[in-house]
PDB file of C-alpha atoms in Angstrom:
ATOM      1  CA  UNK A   1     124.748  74.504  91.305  1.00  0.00           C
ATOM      2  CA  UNK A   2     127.383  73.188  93.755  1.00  0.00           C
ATOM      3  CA  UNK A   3     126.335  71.701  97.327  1.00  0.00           C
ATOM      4  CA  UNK A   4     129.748  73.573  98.280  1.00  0.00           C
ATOM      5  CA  UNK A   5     131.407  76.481  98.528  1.00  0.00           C
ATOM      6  CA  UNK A   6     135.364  76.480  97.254  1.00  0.00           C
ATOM      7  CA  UNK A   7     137.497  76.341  99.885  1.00  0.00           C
ATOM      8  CA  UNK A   8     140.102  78.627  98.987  1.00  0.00           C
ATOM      9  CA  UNK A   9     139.320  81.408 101.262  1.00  0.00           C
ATOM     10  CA  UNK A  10     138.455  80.759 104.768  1.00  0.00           C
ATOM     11  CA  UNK A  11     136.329  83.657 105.341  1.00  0.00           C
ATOM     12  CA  UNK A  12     134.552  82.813 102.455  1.00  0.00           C
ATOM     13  CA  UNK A  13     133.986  79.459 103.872  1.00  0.00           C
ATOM     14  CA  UNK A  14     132.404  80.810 106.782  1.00  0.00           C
ATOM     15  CA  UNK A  15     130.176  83.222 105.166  1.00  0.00           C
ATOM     16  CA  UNK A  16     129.083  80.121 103.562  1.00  0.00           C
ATOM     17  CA  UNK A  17     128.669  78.395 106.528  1.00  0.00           C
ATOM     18  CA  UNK A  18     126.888  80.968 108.480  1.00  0.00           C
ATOM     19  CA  UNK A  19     124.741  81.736 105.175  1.00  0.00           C
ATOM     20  CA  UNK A  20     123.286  77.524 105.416  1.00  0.00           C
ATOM     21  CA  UNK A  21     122.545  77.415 108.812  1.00  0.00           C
ATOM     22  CA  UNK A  22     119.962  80.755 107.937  1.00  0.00           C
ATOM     23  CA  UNK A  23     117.864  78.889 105.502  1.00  0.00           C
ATOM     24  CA  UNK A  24     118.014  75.658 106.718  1.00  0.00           C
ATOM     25  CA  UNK A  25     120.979  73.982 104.821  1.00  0.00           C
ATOM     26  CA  UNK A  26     119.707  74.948 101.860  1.00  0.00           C
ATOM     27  CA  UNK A  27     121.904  76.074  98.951  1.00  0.00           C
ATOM     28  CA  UNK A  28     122.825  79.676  99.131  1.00  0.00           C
ATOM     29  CA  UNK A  29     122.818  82.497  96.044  1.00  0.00           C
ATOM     30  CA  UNK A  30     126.010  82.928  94.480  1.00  0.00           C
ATOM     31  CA  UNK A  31     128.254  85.284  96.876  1.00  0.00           C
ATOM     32  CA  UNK A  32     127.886  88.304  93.943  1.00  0.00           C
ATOM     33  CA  UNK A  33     124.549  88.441  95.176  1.00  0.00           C
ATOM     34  CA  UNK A  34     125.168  90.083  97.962  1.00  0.00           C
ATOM     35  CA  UNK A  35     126.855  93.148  96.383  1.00  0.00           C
ATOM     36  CA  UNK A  36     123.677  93.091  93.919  1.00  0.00           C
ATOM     37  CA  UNK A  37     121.542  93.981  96.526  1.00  0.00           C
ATOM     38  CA  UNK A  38     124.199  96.359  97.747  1.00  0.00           C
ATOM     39  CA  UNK A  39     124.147  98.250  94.605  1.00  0.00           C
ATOM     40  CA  UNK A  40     120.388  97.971  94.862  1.00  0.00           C
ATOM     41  CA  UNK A  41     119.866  99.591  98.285  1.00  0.00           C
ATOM     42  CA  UNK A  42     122.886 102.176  97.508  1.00  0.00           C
ATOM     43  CA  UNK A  43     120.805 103.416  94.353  1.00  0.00           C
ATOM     44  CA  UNK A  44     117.812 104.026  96.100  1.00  0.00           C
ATOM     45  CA  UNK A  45     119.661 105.556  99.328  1.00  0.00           C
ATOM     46  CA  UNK A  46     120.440 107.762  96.806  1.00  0.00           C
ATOM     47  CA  UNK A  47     117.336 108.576  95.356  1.00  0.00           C
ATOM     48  CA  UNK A  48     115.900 108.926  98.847  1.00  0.00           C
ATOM     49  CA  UNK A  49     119.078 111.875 100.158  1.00  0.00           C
ATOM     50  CA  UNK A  50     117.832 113.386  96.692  1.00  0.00           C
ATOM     51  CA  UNK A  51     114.646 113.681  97.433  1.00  0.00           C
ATOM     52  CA  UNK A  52     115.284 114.596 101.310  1.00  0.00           C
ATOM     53  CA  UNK A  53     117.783 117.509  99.995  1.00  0.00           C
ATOM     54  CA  UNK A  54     114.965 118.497  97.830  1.00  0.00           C
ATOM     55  CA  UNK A  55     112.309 118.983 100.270  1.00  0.00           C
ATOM     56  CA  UNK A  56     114.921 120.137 103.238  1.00  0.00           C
ATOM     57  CA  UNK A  57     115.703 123.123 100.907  1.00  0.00           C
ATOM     58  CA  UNK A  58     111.859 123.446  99.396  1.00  0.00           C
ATOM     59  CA  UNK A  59     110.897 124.270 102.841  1.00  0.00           C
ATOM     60  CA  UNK A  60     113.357 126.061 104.630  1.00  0.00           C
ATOM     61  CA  UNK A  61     111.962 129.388 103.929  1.00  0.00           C
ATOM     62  CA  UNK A  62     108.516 128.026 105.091  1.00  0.00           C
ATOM     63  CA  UNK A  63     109.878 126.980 108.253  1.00  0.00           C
ATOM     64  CA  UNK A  64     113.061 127.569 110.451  1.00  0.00           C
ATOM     65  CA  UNK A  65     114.392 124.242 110.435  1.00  0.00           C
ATOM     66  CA  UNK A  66     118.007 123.920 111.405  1.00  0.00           C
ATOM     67  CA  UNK A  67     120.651 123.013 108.280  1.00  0.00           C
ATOM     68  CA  UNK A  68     120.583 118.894 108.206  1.00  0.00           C
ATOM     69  CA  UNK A  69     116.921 118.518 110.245  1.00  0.00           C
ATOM     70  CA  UNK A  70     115.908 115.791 107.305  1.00  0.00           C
ATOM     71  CA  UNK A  71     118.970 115.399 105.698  1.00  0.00           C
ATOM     72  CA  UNK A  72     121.119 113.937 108.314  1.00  0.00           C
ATOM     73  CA  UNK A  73     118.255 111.329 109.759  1.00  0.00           C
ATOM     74  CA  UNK A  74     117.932 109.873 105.982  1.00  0.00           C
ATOM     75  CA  UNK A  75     120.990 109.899 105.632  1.00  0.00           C
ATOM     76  CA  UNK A  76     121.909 108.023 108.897  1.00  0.00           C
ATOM     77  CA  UNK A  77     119.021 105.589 107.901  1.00  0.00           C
ATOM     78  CA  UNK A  78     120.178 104.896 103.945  1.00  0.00           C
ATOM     79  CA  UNK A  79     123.869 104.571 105.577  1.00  0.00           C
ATOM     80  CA  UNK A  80     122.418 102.181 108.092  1.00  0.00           C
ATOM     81  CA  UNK A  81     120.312 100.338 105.446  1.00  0.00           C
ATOM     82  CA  UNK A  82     123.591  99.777 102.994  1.00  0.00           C
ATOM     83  CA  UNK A  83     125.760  98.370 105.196  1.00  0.00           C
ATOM     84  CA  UNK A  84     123.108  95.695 106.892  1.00  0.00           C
ATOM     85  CA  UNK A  85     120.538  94.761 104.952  1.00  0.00           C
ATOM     86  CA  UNK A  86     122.282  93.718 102.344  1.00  0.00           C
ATOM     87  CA  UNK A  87     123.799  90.632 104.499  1.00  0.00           C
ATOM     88  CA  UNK A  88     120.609  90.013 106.166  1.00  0.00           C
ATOM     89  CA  UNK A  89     118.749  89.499 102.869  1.00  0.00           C
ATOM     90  CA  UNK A  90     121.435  87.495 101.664  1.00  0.00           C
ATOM     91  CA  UNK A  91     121.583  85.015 104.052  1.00  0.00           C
ATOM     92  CA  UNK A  92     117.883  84.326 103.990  1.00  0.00           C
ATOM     93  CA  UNK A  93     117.588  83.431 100.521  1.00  0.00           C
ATOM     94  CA  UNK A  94     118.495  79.739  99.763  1.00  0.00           C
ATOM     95  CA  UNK A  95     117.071  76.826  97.057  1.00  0.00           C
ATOM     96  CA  UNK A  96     117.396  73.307  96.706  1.00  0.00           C
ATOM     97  CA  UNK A  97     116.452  70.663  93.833  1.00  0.00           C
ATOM     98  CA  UNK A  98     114.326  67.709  95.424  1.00  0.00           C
ATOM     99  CA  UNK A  99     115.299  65.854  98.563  1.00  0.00           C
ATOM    100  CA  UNK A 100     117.972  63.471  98.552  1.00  0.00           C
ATOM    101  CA  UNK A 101     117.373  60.735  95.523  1.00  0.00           C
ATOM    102  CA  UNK A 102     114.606  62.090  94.597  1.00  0.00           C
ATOM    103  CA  UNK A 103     115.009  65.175  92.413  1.00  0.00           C
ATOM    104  CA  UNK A 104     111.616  66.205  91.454  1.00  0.00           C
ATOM    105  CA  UNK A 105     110.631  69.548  93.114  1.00  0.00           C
ATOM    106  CA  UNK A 106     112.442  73.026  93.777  1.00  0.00           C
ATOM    107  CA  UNK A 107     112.377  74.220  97.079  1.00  0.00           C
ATOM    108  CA  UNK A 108     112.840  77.709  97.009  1.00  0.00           C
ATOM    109  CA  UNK A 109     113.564  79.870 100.452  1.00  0.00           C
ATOM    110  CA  UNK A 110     113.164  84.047 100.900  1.00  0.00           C
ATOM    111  CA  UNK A 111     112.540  86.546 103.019  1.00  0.00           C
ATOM    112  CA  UNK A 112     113.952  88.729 106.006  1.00  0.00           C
ATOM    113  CA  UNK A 113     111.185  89.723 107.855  1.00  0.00           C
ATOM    114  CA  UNK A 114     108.177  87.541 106.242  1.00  0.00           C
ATOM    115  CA  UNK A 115     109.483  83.810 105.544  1.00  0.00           C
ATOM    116  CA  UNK A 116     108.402  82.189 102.373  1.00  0.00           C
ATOM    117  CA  UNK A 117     108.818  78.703 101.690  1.00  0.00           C
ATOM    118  CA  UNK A 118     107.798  77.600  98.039  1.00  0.00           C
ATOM    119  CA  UNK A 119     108.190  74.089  96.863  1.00  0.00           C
ATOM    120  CA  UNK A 120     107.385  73.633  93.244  1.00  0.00           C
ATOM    121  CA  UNK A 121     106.529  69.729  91.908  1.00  0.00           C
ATOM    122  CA  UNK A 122     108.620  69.595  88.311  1.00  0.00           C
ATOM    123  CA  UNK A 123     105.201  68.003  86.937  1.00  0.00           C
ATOM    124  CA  UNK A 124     103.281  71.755  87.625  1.00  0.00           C
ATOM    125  CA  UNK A 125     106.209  73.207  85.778  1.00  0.00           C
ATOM    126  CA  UNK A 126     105.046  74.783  82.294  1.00  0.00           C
ATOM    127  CA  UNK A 127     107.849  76.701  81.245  1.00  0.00           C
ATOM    128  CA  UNK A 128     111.475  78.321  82.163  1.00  0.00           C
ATOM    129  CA  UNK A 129     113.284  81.382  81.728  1.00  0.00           C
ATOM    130  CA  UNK A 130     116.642  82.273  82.494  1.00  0.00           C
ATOM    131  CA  UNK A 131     116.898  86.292  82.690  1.00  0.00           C
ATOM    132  CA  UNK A 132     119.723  88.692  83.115  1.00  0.00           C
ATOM    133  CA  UNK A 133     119.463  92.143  83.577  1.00  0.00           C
ATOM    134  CA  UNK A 134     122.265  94.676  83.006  1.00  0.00           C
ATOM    135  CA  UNK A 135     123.107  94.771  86.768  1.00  0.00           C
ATOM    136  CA  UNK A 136     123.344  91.057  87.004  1.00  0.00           C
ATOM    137  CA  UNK A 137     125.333  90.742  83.728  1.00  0.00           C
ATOM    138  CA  UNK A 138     128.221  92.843  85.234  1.00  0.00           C
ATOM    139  CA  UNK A 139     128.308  90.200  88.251  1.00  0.00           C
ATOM    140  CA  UNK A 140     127.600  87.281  86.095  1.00  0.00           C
ATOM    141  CA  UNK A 141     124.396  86.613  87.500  1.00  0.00           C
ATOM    142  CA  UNK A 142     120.897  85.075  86.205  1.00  0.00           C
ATOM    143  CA  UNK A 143     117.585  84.802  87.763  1.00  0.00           C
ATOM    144  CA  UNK A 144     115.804  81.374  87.260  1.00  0.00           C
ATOM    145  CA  UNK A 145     111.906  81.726  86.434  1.00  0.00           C
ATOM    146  CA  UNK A 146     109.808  78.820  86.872  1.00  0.00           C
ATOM    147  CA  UNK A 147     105.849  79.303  85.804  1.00  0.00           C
ATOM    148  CA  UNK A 148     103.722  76.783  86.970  1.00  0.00           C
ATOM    149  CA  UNK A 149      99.572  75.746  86.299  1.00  0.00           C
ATOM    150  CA  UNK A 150      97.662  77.869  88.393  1.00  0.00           C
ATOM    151  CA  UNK A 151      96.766  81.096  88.935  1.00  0.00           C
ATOM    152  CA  UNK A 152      98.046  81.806  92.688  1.00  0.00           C
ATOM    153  CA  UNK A 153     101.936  82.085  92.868  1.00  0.00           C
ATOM    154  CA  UNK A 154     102.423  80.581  89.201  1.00  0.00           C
ATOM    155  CA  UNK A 155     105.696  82.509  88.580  1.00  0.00           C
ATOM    156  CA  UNK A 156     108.596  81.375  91.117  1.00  0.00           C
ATOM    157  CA  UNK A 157     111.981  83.536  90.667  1.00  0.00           C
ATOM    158  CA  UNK A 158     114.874  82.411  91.964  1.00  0.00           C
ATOM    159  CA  UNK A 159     117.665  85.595  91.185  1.00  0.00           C
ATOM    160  CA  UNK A 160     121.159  85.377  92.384  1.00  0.00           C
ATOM    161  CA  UNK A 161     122.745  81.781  90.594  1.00  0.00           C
ATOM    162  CA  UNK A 162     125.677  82.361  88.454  1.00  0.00           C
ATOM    163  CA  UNK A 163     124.709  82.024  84.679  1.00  0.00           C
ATOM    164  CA  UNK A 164     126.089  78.642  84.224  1.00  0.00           C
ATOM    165  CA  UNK A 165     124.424  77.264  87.632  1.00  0.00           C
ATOM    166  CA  UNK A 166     120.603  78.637  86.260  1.00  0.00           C
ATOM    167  CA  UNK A 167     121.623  77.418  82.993  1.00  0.00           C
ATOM    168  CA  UNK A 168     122.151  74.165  84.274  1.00  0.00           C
ATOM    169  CA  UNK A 169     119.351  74.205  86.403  1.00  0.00           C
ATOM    170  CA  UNK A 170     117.187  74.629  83.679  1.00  0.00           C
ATOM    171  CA  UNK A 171     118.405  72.179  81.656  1.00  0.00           C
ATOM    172  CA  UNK A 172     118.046  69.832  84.533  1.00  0.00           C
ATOM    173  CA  UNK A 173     114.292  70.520  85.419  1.00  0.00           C
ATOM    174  CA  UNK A 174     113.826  70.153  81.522  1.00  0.00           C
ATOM    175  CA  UNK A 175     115.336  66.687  81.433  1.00  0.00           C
ATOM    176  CA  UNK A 176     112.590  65.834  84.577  1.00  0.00           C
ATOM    177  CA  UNK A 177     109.651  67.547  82.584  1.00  0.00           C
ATOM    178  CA  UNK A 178     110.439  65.098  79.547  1.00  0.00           C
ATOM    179  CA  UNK A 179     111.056  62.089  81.726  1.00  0.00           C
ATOM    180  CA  UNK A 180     107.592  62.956  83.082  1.00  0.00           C
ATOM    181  CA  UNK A 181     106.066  63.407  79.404  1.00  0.00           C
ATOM    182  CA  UNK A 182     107.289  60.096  78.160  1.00  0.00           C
TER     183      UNK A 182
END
């Protein structure tokens, strides 16, 4: 849950840097992240060449298509998809726990293409989860849940914080939720 990144490696540092200025100072995931949603996109490039391969060779007896005609273009794509998007989603992700002094809302920032920009007040807050799938337990990862009173956009996620960051979190939005009951 650190405003900062360690600045033991300067490329690192950068990242970092360049990572803030793409959602608007806020805090970025944890760098793992990245190679999360790496892993993501690579498994389903790899479903998709399957599936390509599978309908290249169920139809080349139907029609003369040349060796590659659906293969290669997918391929080209899911190549092109795994090396950028992965970055690009990265970088557009970023959260933040209540202005300055006043810590009683998470701000929560997403999207590539479609920008979302959720702000949840601590007193709408009913419950929180912290969740880990297998995928995020071999890069040490959480996702924060947040579910709020309402019906419309009552469960906020926030994946990508190291365990001990959503763990903290947590306990942090808990201590406001008390303060707020007493």
């Amino acid at each position: 849950m650190t405003d900062t990144a360690p600045s033991l490696d300067p490329l690192a540092q950068m990242e970092h840097d360049k990572t803030r200025g793409y959602n608007q100072g806020l805090t970025p995931l944890h760098p793992p992240q990245k190679s999360l949603i790496r892993l993501n996109i690579g498994i389903r490039a790899v479903i998709l060449i399957i599936a390509a391969m599978v309908i290249e060779f169920g139809i080349r007896n139907e029609l003369p298509l040349a060796a590659g005609t659906i293969i290669g273009p997918v391929t080209a794509i899911a190549l092109f998809l795994f090396t950028f998007l992965p970055g690009r989603i990265y970088r557009r992700w970023g959260y933040d726990i209540g202005p300055e002094g006043q810590d009683d809302q998470l701000r929560v920032l997403r999207g590539f293409m479609w920008r979302m920009d959720t702000i949840v007040p601590f007193n709408r807050i009913q419950h929180i989860d912290v969740a880990q799938g297998p995928l995020q337990r071999v890069f040490g990862l959480s996702t924060l849940i947040v579910h709020t009173a309402g019906t419309h956009n009552s469960i906020v996620a926030l994946p990508g914080l190291s365990t001990p960051d959503a763990e903290a979190m947590r306990e942090t939005i808990k201590g406001h939720i008390r303060q707020d009951m007493i």
